[in-house]
Coordinates of C-alpha atoms in Angstrom, one line a residue:
Chain K
M106 CA 29.1 1.5 1.5
V107 CA 27.4 4.7 2.1
T108 CA 26.3 6.5 -1.0
R109 CA 26.9 10.3 -1.2
A110 CA 23.2 11.0 -1.7
S111 CA 22.3 9.4 1.7
I112 CA 24.9 11.4 3.6
G113 CA 22.8 14.5 4.0
P114 CA 19.9 12.7 5.8
L115 CA 22.4 10.7 7.9
L116 CA 24.1 13.9 9.0
N117 CA 20.7 15.3 10.0
V118 CA 20.0 12.2 12.1
L119 CA 23.4 12.5 13.8
A120 CA 22.8 16.3 14.4
S121 CA 19.4 15.4 16.0
G122 CA 21.2 12.9 18.2
L123 CA 23.6 15.6 19.4
L124 CA 20.6 17.8 20.2
L125 CA 18.9 14.9 22.0
I126 CA 22.0 14.3 24.1
S127 CA 22.1 18.0 25.0
F128 CA 18.6 17.8 26.3
A129 CA 19.4 14.6 28.2
M130 CA 22.3 16.4 29.8
L131 CA 19.9 19.2 31.0
S132 CA 17.6 16.7 32.6
R133 CA 20.2 14.5 34.3
R134 CA 20.9 14.9 38.0
R135 CA 23.8 12.5 38.4
T136 CA 27.3 13.6 37.5
Q137 CA 28.3 10.1 36.5
R138 CA 25.6 10.0 33.9
L139 CA 26.6 13.4 32.5
I140 CA 30.1 12.1 31.7
I141 CA 28.7 9.1 29.9
L142 CA 26.5 11.4 27.9
F143 CA 29.4 13.6 27.1
A144 CA 31.4 10.6 25.8
W145 CA 28.4 9.7 23.6
Q146 CA 28.2 13.3 22.3
G147 CA 31.9 13.0 21.3
A148 CA 31.2 9.7 19.6
I149 CA 28.4 11.2 17.5
L150 CA 30.7 14.2 16.7
F151 CA 33.4 11.8 15.5
L152 CA 30.9 9.9 13.2
S153 CA 29.5 13.1 11.7
T154 CA 33.0 14.6 11.1
C155 CA 34.0 11.4 9.4
L156 CA 30.9 11.6 7.2
V157 CA 31.6 15.2 6.3
A158 CA 35.2 14.4 5.6
Y159 CA 34.1 11.5 3.3
S160 CA 31.5 13.6 1.4
S161 CA 33.8 16.6 1.0
G162 CA 37.0 14.7 0.3
L163 CA 39.0 16.7 2.8
T164 CA 41.8 14.7 4.5
E165 CA 42.3 17.3 7.1
L166 CA 38.8 16.6 8.6
Y167 CA 39.8 12.9 9.1
Y168 CA 42.6 14.1 11.4
S169 CA 40.3 16.3 13.4
A170 CA 37.8 13.4 13.6
A171 CA 40.6 11.2 15.0
L172 CA 41.5 14.0 17.4
T173 CA 37.9 14.1 18.6
L174 CA 37.8 10.4 19.1
I175 CA 41.0 10.3 21.2
L176 CA 40.3 13.5 23.2
K177 CA 36.6 13.7 23.7
V178 CA 35.5 10.0 23.7
I179 CA 38.4 8.4 25.5
L180 CA 40.8 10.8 27.3
L181 CA 38.5 13.5 28.8
P182 CA 35.8 11.2 30.0
W183 CA 38.5 9.0 31.6
I184 CA 40.1 11.9 33.3
L185 CA 36.7 13.1 34.6
H186 CA 35.8 9.6 35.8
R187 CA 39.1 9.5 37.8
L188 CA 38.5 12.9 39.2
I189 CA 35.0 12.0 40.3
S190 CA 36.1 8.8 42.0
K191 CA 39.1 10.6 43.7
L192 CA 36.8 13.4 44.9
G193 CA 34.1 10.9 45.9
A194 CA 31.7 13.1 44.1
Q195 CA 29.1 10.6 42.8
W196 CA 26.3 12.4 44.5
D197 CA 23.3 14.1 43.0
S198 CA 24.0 17.4 41.4
E199 CA 21.3 19.9 42.3
T200 CA 19.6 22.1 39.8
L201 CA 18.7 25.7 40.4
V202 CA 15.5 25.9 38.4
N203 CA 13.3 22.8 38.4
I204 CA 13.8 20.5 35.5
P205 CA 10.5 21.0 33.5
T206 CA 11.2 24.8 33.5
T207 CA 14.8 24.3 32.4
M208 CA 13.6 22.1 29.6
L209 CA 11.0 24.7 28.5
V210 CA 13.7 27.4 28.5
G211 CA 15.8 25.0 26.5
L212 CA 13.0 24.6 24.0
V213 CA 12.8 28.4 23.6
L214 CA 16.5 28.5 23.0
V215 CA 16.2 25.8 20.3
I216 CA 13.5 27.9 18.6
F217 CA 15.7 30.9 18.9
A218 CA 18.7 29.1 17.4
F219 CA 16.7 27.7 14.5
G220 CA 15.2 31.1 13.7
L221 CA 18.5 32.8 13.8
T222 CA 20.3 30.4 11.5
Q223 CA 17.4 30.0 9.0
P224 CA 18.6 32.8 6.7
I225 CA 22.2 31.6 6.9
S226 CA 21.4 28.0 5.9
T227 CA 19.3 29.2 3.0
L228 CA 22.4 31.0 1.6
A229 CA 24.9 28.2 2.3
T230 CA 25.8 25.5 -0.1
T231 CA 27.5 23.0 2.1
I232 CA 26.0 19.6 2.6
T233 CA 25.8 20.4 6.3
R234 CA 23.8 23.6 6.0
H235 CA 20.7 22.3 7.8
T236 CA 22.7 21.3 10.9
L237 CA 24.0 24.8 11.7
G238 CA 20.9 25.6 13.6
M239 CA 21.2 22.4 15.7
A240 CA 24.9 23.2 16.4
L241 CA 23.9 26.6 17.7
A242 CA 21.2 25.0 19.8
V243 CA 23.7 22.6 21.3
I244 CA 26.0 25.6 22.2
L245 CA 23.1 27.5 23.8
L246 CA 21.9 24.4 25.7
A247 CA 25.3 23.8 27.1
F248 CA 25.3 27.5 28.2
L249 CA 22.0 27.0 29.9
M250 CA 23.4 23.9 31.7
M251 CA 26.3 25.9 33.0
I252 CA 24.0 28.6 34.2
T253 CA 21.5 26.3 36.0
R254 CA 24.0 24.0 37.7
R255 CA 25.8 24.8 40.9
K256 CA 28.5 22.1 41.2
A257 CA 31.9 22.8 39.7
L258 CA 32.1 19.4 38.0
T259 CA 28.9 19.8 36.1
Q260 CA 29.9 23.3 35.0
V261 CA 33.1 21.9 33.5
I262 CA 31.1 19.3 31.7
G263 CA 28.8 22.0 30.4
F264 CA 31.9 23.9 29.2
L265 CA 33.1 20.8 27.3
A266 CA 29.7 20.2 25.8
M267 CA 29.7 23.8 24.6
E268 CA 33.1 23.2 22.9
N269 CA 31.5 20.1 21.2
G270 CA 28.8 22.4 19.9
L271 CA 31.3 24.9 18.6
F272 CA 33.3 22.2 16.8
F273 CA 30.1 20.9 15.2
A274 CA 29.1 24.4 14.2
A275 CA 32.5 24.8 12.6
T276 CA 32.2 21.6 10.6
S277 CA 28.6 22.4 9.5
A278 CA 29.3 26.0 8.5
T279 CA 32.7 25.8 6.8
Y280 CA 33.9 22.2 6.9
G281 CA 36.0 22.7 10.0
M282 CA 38.6 25.1 11.2
P283 CA 42.3 25.1 10.1
M284 CA 44.3 22.3 11.6
V285 CA 46.5 24.6 13.7
I286 CA 43.6 26.2 15.4
E287 CA 42.0 22.8 16.1
L288 CA 45.2 21.4 17.6
G289 CA 45.4 24.5 19.8
I290 CA 41.9 24.2 21.0
A291 CA 42.4 20.5 21.8
L292 CA 45.5 21.2 23.8
D293 CA 43.7 24.1 25.6
L294 CA 40.8 21.7 26.5
L295 CA 43.2 19.1 27.9
V296 CA 45.2 21.5 29.9
G297 CA 42.0 23.3 31.0
V298 CA 40.6 20.1 32.4
F299 CA 43.8 19.3 34.2
I300 CA 43.9 22.8 35.8
L301 CA 40.3 22.7 36.7
G302 CA 40.8 19.3 38.3
I303 CA 43.5 20.8 40.5
F304 CA 41.0 23.6 41.3
F305 CA 38.4 21.1 42.4
F306 CA 40.7 19.8 45.0
Q307 CA 41.5 23.3 46.2
I308 CA 37.8 24.3 46.3
R309 CA 37.0 21.2 48.3
E310 CA 39.8 21.7 50.7
Q311 CA 38.7 25.2 51.3
F312 CA 34.9 24.8 51.6
D313 CA 34.4 21.0 52.1
S314 CA 32.1 20.9 49.0
L315 CA 32.2 21.6 45.3
D316 CA 29.2 23.9 45.4
L317 CA 30.2 27.1 43.6
H318 CA 27.9 29.4 45.6
H319 CA 30.6 29.3 48.4
L320 CA 32.8 31.3 46.0
E321 CA 30.3 34.1 45.7
A322 CA 31.0 35.4 49.2
L323 CA 34.1 37.7 49.1
K324 CA 35.0 37.7 52.8
E325 CA 34.6 35.3 55.6
D326 CA 31.9 36.1 58.2
Chain A
M141 CA -16.6 -6.9 -2.6
R142 CA -17.9 -4.7 0.2
G143 CA -19.0 -7.7 2.1
I144 CA -15.5 -9.2 2.0
T145 CA -14.0 -6.0 3.5
F146 CA -16.4 -6.2 6.4
V147 CA -15.5 -9.8 7.0
R148 CA -11.8 -8.9 7.1
Q149 CA -12.6 -6.0 9.4
F150 CA -14.4 -8.4 11.7
G151 CA -11.5 -10.8 11.6
E152 CA -9.1 -8.0 12.6
V153 CA -11.1 -7.0 15.6
V154 CA -11.6 -10.6 16.7
L155 CA -7.9 -11.2 16.4
A156 CA -7.1 -8.1 18.5
I157 CA -9.5 -9.1 21.2
A158 CA -8.1 -12.6 21.2
I159 CA -4.4 -11.9 21.4
A160 CA -4.5 -8.8 23.6
P161 CA -4.3 -10.9 26.8
L162 CA -1.6 -13.0 25.2
F163 CA 0.5 -9.9 24.7
A164 CA 0.1 -8.9 28.3
G165 CA 1.0 -12.5 29.3
W166 CA 4.1 -12.3 27.1
I167 CA 5.3 -9.1 28.7
A168 CA 4.7 -10.6 32.2
Q169 CA 6.7 -13.7 31.1
C170 CA 9.6 -11.6 29.7
R171 CA 9.7 -9.6 32.9
A172 CA 9.8 -12.7 35.0
W173 CA 12.7 -14.1 33.0
M174 CA 14.7 -10.9 33.2
Q175 CA 14.2 -10.7 36.9
N176 CA 15.3 -14.3 37.4
R177 CA 11.9 -15.5 38.6
S178 CA 10.1 -18.5 37.2
A179 CA 7.7 -17.1 34.7
P180 CA 3.9 -17.6 34.7
S181 CA 2.4 -19.5 31.8
L182 CA 1.7 -17.6 28.7
V183 CA -2.0 -18.4 28.9
Q184 CA -2.2 -17.2 32.5
P185 CA -4.3 -14.0 31.6
Y186 CA -6.8 -16.3 29.9
R187 CA -7.1 -18.5 32.9
M188 CA -7.6 -15.4 35.0
L189 CA -10.4 -14.2 32.7
R190 CA -12.1 -17.6 32.8
K191 CA -12.0 -17.7 36.5
L192 CA -13.4 -14.2 36.9
F193 CA -16.2 -14.8 34.4
Q194 CA -17.3 -17.9 36.4
K195 CA -17.6 -16.0 39.6
D196 CA -20.6 -14.2 41.0
A197 CA -20.3 -10.4 40.9
A198 CA -20.5 -8.6 44.2
L199 CA -21.6 -4.9 44.0
A200 CA -21.5 -2.3 46.7
K201 CA -24.9 -1.2 48.0
N202 CA -24.6 2.4 46.9
A203 CA -23.3 1.5 43.4
S204 CA -25.1 3.5 40.7
P205 CA -25.9 2.2 37.2
L206 CA -22.8 4.1 36.0
F207 CA -20.6 1.8 38.1
R208 CA -22.2 -1.3 36.5
T209 CA -22.1 0.0 32.9
T210 CA -18.5 1.3 33.0
P211 CA -16.9 -2.1 32.3
Y212 CA -19.0 -2.5 29.1
V213 CA -18.3 1.0 28.0
L214 CA -14.6 0.5 28.6
F215 CA -14.5 -2.7 26.7
G216 CA -16.6 -1.2 23.9
T217 CA -14.4 1.8 23.4
M218 CA -11.3 -0.3 23.3
V219 CA -12.8 -2.7 20.7
L220 CA -13.9 0.3 18.6
A221 CA -10.3 1.7 18.9
A222 CA -8.9 -1.7 17.8
A223 CA -11.2 -1.5 14.7
I224 CA -10.0 2.0 13.8
I225 CA -6.3 1.4 14.2
P226 CA -4.9 -0.2 11.0
S227 CA -3.1 -3.1 12.6
L228 CA -3.3 -5.5 9.7
A229 CA -4.6 -3.7 6.6
T230 CA -5.4 -0.1 5.6
D231 CA -8.4 -0.4 3.3
L232 CA -10.9 -1.6 6.0
P233 CA -14.2 0.2 6.4
F234 CA -13.8 1.3 10.0
A235 CA -10.3 2.6 9.5
R236 CA -11.7 5.6 7.6
A237 CA -14.5 6.2 10.2
A238 CA -12.3 8.3 12.4
D239 CA -8.9 9.9 12.4
A240 CA -6.2 9.7 15.1
I241 CA -7.5 12.7 16.9
A242 CA -10.9 11.1 17.3
L243 CA -9.0 8.0 18.5
I244 CA -7.4 10.0 21.3
G245 CA -10.9 11.3 22.2
L246 CA -12.0 7.7 22.4
F247 CA -9.3 6.9 24.9
A248 CA -10.2 10.0 26.8
T249 CA -13.8 8.8 27.0
A250 CA -12.7 5.5 28.5
R251 CA -10.6 7.4 31.0
V252 CA -13.4 9.7 32.1
F253 CA -15.7 6.7 32.6
V254 CA -13.3 4.6 34.6
S255 CA -12.5 7.6 36.8
L256 CA -16.1 8.4 37.4
A257 CA -16.8 4.8 38.3
A258 CA -13.9 4.8 40.7
M259 CA -15.4 7.8 42.5
D260 CA -18.9 6.4 42.4
I261 CA -18.6 4.1 45.4
G262 CA -17.0 6.8 47.5
T263 CA -14.1 4.9 48.9
A264 CA -10.9 6.8 49.6
F265 CA -8.7 4.7 47.4
G266 CA -10.9 4.9 44.4
T267 CA -11.1 8.7 44.5
L268 CA -7.3 8.8 45.0
G269 CA -6.7 6.6 42.0
A270 CA -9.1 8.6 39.9
R271 CA -7.4 11.9 40.7
R272 CA -4.0 10.5 39.9
E273 CA -5.2 9.0 36.7
M274 CA -6.7 12.3 35.6
M275 CA -3.4 14.1 36.4
I276 CA -1.4 11.6 34.4
G277 CA -4.0 11.7 31.6
F278 CA -4.0 15.4 31.2
L279 CA -0.2 15.5 31.0
A280 CA 0.1 12.5 28.6
E281 CA -2.6 13.5 26.1
P282 CA -0.8 16.7 24.7
A283 CA 2.4 14.7 24.4
L284 CA 0.6 11.9 22.5
L285 CA -1.0 14.6 20.2
M286 CA 2.4 16.1 19.5
V287 CA 3.8 12.7 18.6
L288 CA 0.9 12.2 16.2
F289 CA 1.4 15.6 14.7
N290 CA 5.1 14.7 14.0
A291 CA 3.9 11.8 11.8
F292 CA 1.1 13.8 10.3
L293 CA 3.4 16.5 9.1
L294 CA 5.2 13.9 7.1
S295 CA 2.2 12.4 5.5
G296 CA 0.0 15.4 5.4
S297 CA -3.1 13.7 6.8
T298 CA -4.5 13.0 10.2
A299 CA -5.7 9.5 9.3
L300 CA -3.6 6.5 10.4
P301 CA -4.2 4.4 7.2
S302 CA -3.0 7.2 4.9
L303 CA 0.1 7.4 7.0
V304 CA 0.8 3.7 6.5
E305 CA 0.1 4.2 2.8
F306 CA 2.6 7.0 2.7
Y307 CA 5.3 4.9 4.3
N308 CA 4.5 2.2 1.8
A309 CA 5.2 4.7 -1.0
H310 CA 8.4 6.1 0.6
R311 CA 10.5 3.3 1.9
F312 CA 13.9 3.9 3.5
L313 CA 12.8 7.3 4.6
I314 CA 15.2 8.7 7.3
D315 CA 13.7 11.5 9.2
P316 CA 15.2 12.4 12.6
S317 CA 12.0 14.0 13.8
L318 CA 10.5 10.4 13.9
A319 CA 13.3 9.3 16.3
F320 CA 12.3 12.1 18.7
A321 CA 8.6 11.2 18.3
A322 CA 9.3 7.5 18.9
I323 CA 11.1 8.1 22.2
A324 CA 8.3 10.4 23.3
F325 CA 5.7 7.8 22.2
V326 CA 7.3 5.0 24.2
M327 CA 7.3 7.3 27.3
V328 CA 3.6 8.1 26.8
L329 CA 2.8 4.5 26.2
L330 CA 4.3 3.5 29.5
A331 CA 2.5 6.3 31.4
E332 CA -0.9 5.7 29.8
N333 CA -0.9 2.0 30.3
A334 CA 0.1 2.1 34.0
R335 CA 3.5 0.6 33.4
I336 CA 6.5 0.9 35.6
P337 CA 8.0 4.4 35.7
I338 CA 4.6 5.8 36.5
D339 CA 2.6 3.0 38.0
N340 CA 3.3 -0.6 38.9
P341 CA 0.7 -3.0 37.5
T342 CA 1.6 -5.7 40.0
T343 CA 1.7 -3.6 43.1
H344 CA -0.2 -4.7 46.2
L345 CA 0.3 -1.4 48.1
E346 CA -2.9 0.7 47.7
L347 CA -1.1 4.0 48.5
T348 CA 1.1 3.8 45.4
M349 CA -1.5 2.5 43.0
I350 CA -3.0 4.5 40.2
H351 CA -4.8 2.2 37.8
E352 CA -5.3 -0.6 40.2
A353 CA -6.8 1.7 42.9
M354 CA -9.6 2.5 40.6
L355 CA -10.5 -1.1 40.1
L356 CA -10.5 -2.2 43.7
E357 CA -14.3 -2.3 44.0
Y358 CA -14.8 -4.4 40.8
S359 CA -15.2 -8.2 41.0
A360 CA -16.0 -11.2 38.8
R361 CA -17.2 -10.4 35.2
H362 CA -16.9 -6.7 35.7
L363 CA -13.3 -7.0 36.7
A364 CA -12.7 -9.5 33.9
L365 CA -14.0 -7.0 31.3
V366 CA -11.9 -4.1 32.8
E367 CA -8.8 -6.2 32.8
W368 CA -9.4 -7.3 29.3
A369 CA -10.0 -3.7 28.3
S370 CA -6.7 -2.8 29.9
S371 CA -4.8 -5.4 27.9
L372 CA -6.6 -4.3 24.8
K373 CA -5.6 -0.7 25.5
L374 CA -1.9 -1.8 25.7
F375 CA -2.4 -3.8 22.5
N376 CA -4.0 -0.7 20.8
Y377 CA -1.1 1.6 21.8
A378 CA 1.4 -0.9 20.5
C379 CA -0.5 -1.1 17.2
I380 CA -0.5 2.8 17.0
G381 CA 3.2 2.7 17.5
F382 CA 3.6 0.1 14.8
A383 CA 1.5 2.2 12.4
L384 CA 3.5 5.4 13.2
F385 CA 7.0 4.1 13.2
I386 CA 7.4 0.5 11.9
P387 CA 4.5 -0.1 9.4
W388 CA 6.3 -2.8 7.5
G389 CA 4.2 -5.8 6.7
I390 CA 0.8 -4.1 7.1
A391 CA -1.2 -4.9 3.9
A392 CA -1.3 -1.5 2.1
G393 CA -1.6 -0.2 -1.4
G394 CA -4.6 -2.2 -2.4
R395 CA -3.0 -5.6 -1.7
N396 CA -5.7 -7.6 0.0
G397 CA -5.2 -11.2 -1.0
S398 CA -4.8 -13.9 1.6
A399 CA -1.0 -13.9 1.1
A400 CA -0.8 -10.3 2.1
T401 CA -3.1 -10.8 5.1
L402 CA -1.1 -13.8 6.3
L403 CA 2.1 -11.8 5.9
A404 CA 0.5 -8.9 7.9
I405 CA -0.5 -11.3 10.7
A406 CA 3.0 -12.8 10.8
A407 CA 4.6 -9.3 10.9
L408 CA 2.2 -8.2 13.6
M409 CA 3.1 -11.2 15.8
G410 CA 6.8 -10.7 15.2
K411 CA 6.6 -7.0 16.1
L412 CA 4.4 -7.7 19.2
A413 CA 7.0 -10.3 20.4
V414 CA 9.9 -7.8 20.0
A415 CA 7.9 -4.9 21.5
G416 CA 6.8 -7.0 24.5
A417 CA 10.4 -8.0 25.2
A418 CA 11.5 -4.4 24.8
L419 CA 8.8 -3.1 27.2
A420 CA 9.7 -5.8 29.7
L421 CA 13.4 -4.7 29.4
I422 CA 12.5 -1.0 30.0
E423 CA 10.3 -1.9 32.9
S424 CA 13.0 -4.1 34.5
L425 CA 15.7 -1.5 34.1
S426 CA 13.7 1.5 35.5
A427 CA 12.4 2.2 38.9
K428 CA 9.0 3.5 39.7
L429 CA 9.0 7.3 39.9
R430 CA 7.5 9.2 42.8
I431 CA 4.1 10.6 41.8
F432 CA 5.4 14.1 41.9
R433 CA 8.1 13.2 39.4
A434 CA 5.5 12.1 36.9
P435 CA 4.9 15.7 35.5
E436 CA 8.7 15.9 34.9
Y437 CA 8.6 12.6 33.0
L438 CA 5.6 13.6 30.9
A439 CA 6.9 17.1 30.3
T440 CA 10.1 15.5 28.9
A441 CA 8.0 13.4 26.6
F442 CA 6.1 16.5 25.4
L443 CA 9.3 18.5 24.9
L444 CA 10.8 15.6 22.9
A445 CA 7.8 15.5 20.6
V446 CA 7.8 19.3 20.1
L447 CA 11.6 19.1 19.5
G448 CA 10.8 16.6 16.8
L449 CA 8.4 19.0 15.1
L450 CA 11.0 21.8 15.3
V451 CA 13.7 19.6 13.8
H452 CA 11.4 18.6 11.0
L453 CA 10.6 22.2 10.2
Q454 CA 14.3 23.1 10.4
I455 CA 15.5 20.4 8.1
G456 CA 12.7 21.1 5.7
A457 CA 10.4 18.7 4.0
R458 CA 12.6 15.9 2.8

């Protein structure tokens, strides 16, 4: 049985795992790998939410942990996998900036996030106060991934990873959001992925590829 | 009492020299098993060394004394490094002689000598290998330093023995920064020891060689010493890794009886067996990178190590 005193360090380890996965996502070229990493991120999120729920004694958090497990570890990766195999899109996803530069920018973002949250975490009293900086870093890194990638699928994965970061930030700052809001966000995500899946097919039909720079031209030449 | 510590120090170094080829042989055996090949015998590296020592050395006409002395310099630096790294016990006389930063300097010395010797003969492949080795080296060194700084921030000292002592005092310490550092360290270890993602130690294609290309001109006892030094280098890196991340079993805290030493030897053997199998697994699972991907790989290692430092500072000292 986990003692309450050891939960703090364990949460730190899990938060670092999230950060590590965010960096791995930045450096991966293949879409298939990104989905697996996304599922892992969800699994870590589930574990950390369970730990926070256990240490704070809030039953609500168990529900949101279960929601995370079903939605982000099982359902969304499965949908994305099916989308990929239907689109035949297991190719390399190009990056705009080369990977070492992207990683360096990511490192600067991490420093920024840590510096920004330092005053907040010194004021907070929750068990998760140290992880707020890491949650913000995960959000910013997902942002960076959306900016540097061109393919529609990877941008969606970046968007989902950003939601993971937001969820984690919510649990670390205030022990989670109200249940209604969380249910709403979960539904939004699910529907969003469905709609974007339909969009993928439309985009591919129109341009013969999922590269988003085709969408930048407003009229046909 | 002083005499005894010197005897134990001597024993540690002799053990390192003796089992370094065995470690290399164990990795080769694990790799063969994982790739469904029939494995070479565990003592194959020793047979190789014996064969090479019995042969007559052939030297190029224009070889300078530098070329001839380099194998001895290499072997000497690696033996000295083995003496500095606390692989069995922490209270040995040589362990206090230099800290880990000097240790990295020692490895750099070996690298400079082997690169100069490779360029000495003036063949194309040697120069090519030396240039690549220097490129890998200058990228791997900062990453290794950052990994070490991660551990030093925890213990507050740049000496490896005090790090081991620190772990001995704080068991069950969970620090996420060490996880980052460990991943970065494994990446640097693979790059520095000419293992698969960067260089293939068993390749026969000169154009893709890095480490082997520098040794093409060596033969007989010179080649034997260089090969032995390479296996010692791998052994040393493994021992640095053990001291940094899994120092259980190393005789620390003033325990220096024969029971503690035997336990330390058993622990070292166990860790080497597991580490060798793990290295073989990594090597079997990954493909060799193109040489121009190497900076990307090593930049990732560096970033992971820096990230570890940042996380440590963010979470605060324990």
